[in-house]
Coordinates of C-alpha atoms in Angstrom, one line a residue:
D231 CA 92.7 100.4 -54.5
V232 CA 91.5 103.8 -55.2
L233 CA 88.0 104.3 -53.5
I234 CA 87.2 107.8 -55.0
R235 CA 89.1 110.1 -57.3
E236 CA 89.6 113.8 -56.8
G237 CA 87.3 115.7 -59.3
A238 CA 84.9 112.8 -59.7
A239 CA 81.2 113.7 -59.9
D240 CA 79.9 110.9 -57.9
A241 CA 78.0 111.4 -54.5
G242 CA 77.8 109.4 -51.2
L243 CA 79.4 109.3 -47.8
F244 CA 81.6 106.6 -46.5
L245 CA 82.3 105.3 -43.0
V246 CA 85.5 103.4 -42.4
K247 CA 84.4 100.3 -40.5
R248 CA 87.7 98.4 -40.5
G249 CA 91.0 99.3 -42.0
A250 CA 92.7 102.3 -43.1
V251 CA 92.6 104.8 -46.2
R252 CA 94.6 107.7 -47.1
V253 CA 93.2 111.2 -48.3
T254 CA 95.4 112.9 -50.9
V255 CA 95.2 115.8 -53.3
K256 CA 97.1 116.6 -56.6
R257 CA 99.6 119.3 -56.3
G258 CA 101.4 119.7 -59.7
A259 CA 102.9 116.3 -60.4
R260 CA 102.8 114.8 -56.8
D261 CA 100.2 113.6 -54.4
V262 CA 100.0 115.3 -50.9
A263 CA 98.7 113.2 -48.0
L264 CA 96.1 115.1 -45.9
A265 CA 94.9 112.4 -43.7
L266 CA 94.9 108.7 -42.9
L267 CA 91.4 107.6 -41.7
Q268 CA 90.6 104.6 -39.5
P269 CA 87.6 103.0 -38.1
H270 CA 84.8 105.4 -37.3
D271 CA 86.3 108.1 -39.6
F272 CA 84.2 109.2 -42.7
F273 CA 84.8 110.8 -46.0
G274 CA 82.9 112.1 -49.1
D275 CA 80.7 114.3 -47.1
L276 CA 81.8 117.5 -48.7
A277 CA 81.2 116.7 -52.2
T278 CA 77.9 114.9 -51.4
V279 CA 76.3 117.7 -49.2
R280 CA 77.5 120.5 -51.4
A281 CA 77.0 118.7 -54.7
R282 CA 80.3 119.3 -56.0
P283 CA 83.1 117.2 -57.5
R284 CA 85.3 115.2 -55.1
T285 CA 88.0 117.3 -53.4
A286 CA 90.4 114.5 -52.8
S287 CA 91.2 111.1 -53.8
V288 CA 90.9 108.3 -51.1
T289 CA 93.0 105.1 -51.4
A290 CA 92.7 101.9 -49.3
V291 CA 96.1 101.4 -47.6
T292 CA 95.1 98.1 -45.9
D293 CA 92.1 95.7 -46.3
A294 CA 89.1 98.0 -45.5
E295 CA 85.5 97.4 -45.0
L296 CA 83.4 100.7 -45.6
L297 CA 79.8 101.4 -45.1
W298 CA 78.2 103.9 -47.9
I299 CA 75.1 106.2 -47.6
S300 CA 73.9 107.5 -50.8
G301 CA 74.0 111.4 -51.4
P302 CA 70.1 111.6 -51.4
D303 CA 69.9 109.7 -48.0
V304 CA 72.7 111.9 -46.5
V305 CA 71.0 115.0 -47.6
A306 CA 67.7 113.8 -46.1
L307 CA 69.2 112.9 -42.9
L308 CA 70.8 116.2 -42.5
S309 CA 67.5 117.9 -43.2
Q310 CA 65.6 115.7 -40.5
R311 CA 68.6 116.3 -38.0
P312 CA 69.7 119.8 -37.9
E313 CA 72.0 119.0 -35.1
L314 CA 73.9 116.5 -37.4
S315 CA 74.3 119.3 -39.9
A316 CA 75.7 121.7 -37.4
A317 CA 78.2 119.1 -36.3
L318 CA 79.1 118.2 -39.8
E319 CA 79.7 121.7 -40.6
E320 CA 82.1 121.9 -37.5
I321 CA 84.2 118.9 -38.6
Q322 CA 84.4 120.1 -42.2
L323 CA 85.8 123.5 -40.8
E324 CA 88.3 121.7 -38.6
R325 CA 89.6 119.5 -41.8
F326 CA 89.7 122.8 -43.8
V327 CA 92.1 124.5 -41.5
K328 CA 94.2 121.3 -40.9
N329 CA 94.4 120.8 -44.6
A330 CA 95.2 124.4 -45.3
E331 CA 98.1 124.0 -43.0
V332 CA 99.4 120.7 -44.6
L333 CA 99.2 122.4 -48.2
A334 CA 101.0 125.5 -46.7
K335 CA 104.0 123.4 -45.6
G336 CA 104.1 121.4 -48.9
T337 CA 104.7 124.7 -51.0

């Protein structure tokens, strides 16, 4: 099942509680796999925090159980806990570098 679609304008952060999900982006006619997320991983943060369209699609590859935090709740939590905001920015930077490397190999 597709959980979120690249380009969608929805918001919210998802935490993988059980199972596995695959993160992909479209490059021309093909999907490029960026990550396989498992329990304790999360996704949806970038679009939620920056109020932008989803940057990737996420598809369940096994039965999965997810926890969801609404966009406004994520933003409120980050404003109340600046240390979480800093940690999230570091994770996003690491993902950006990894994803850029994956995409560079695929071209």
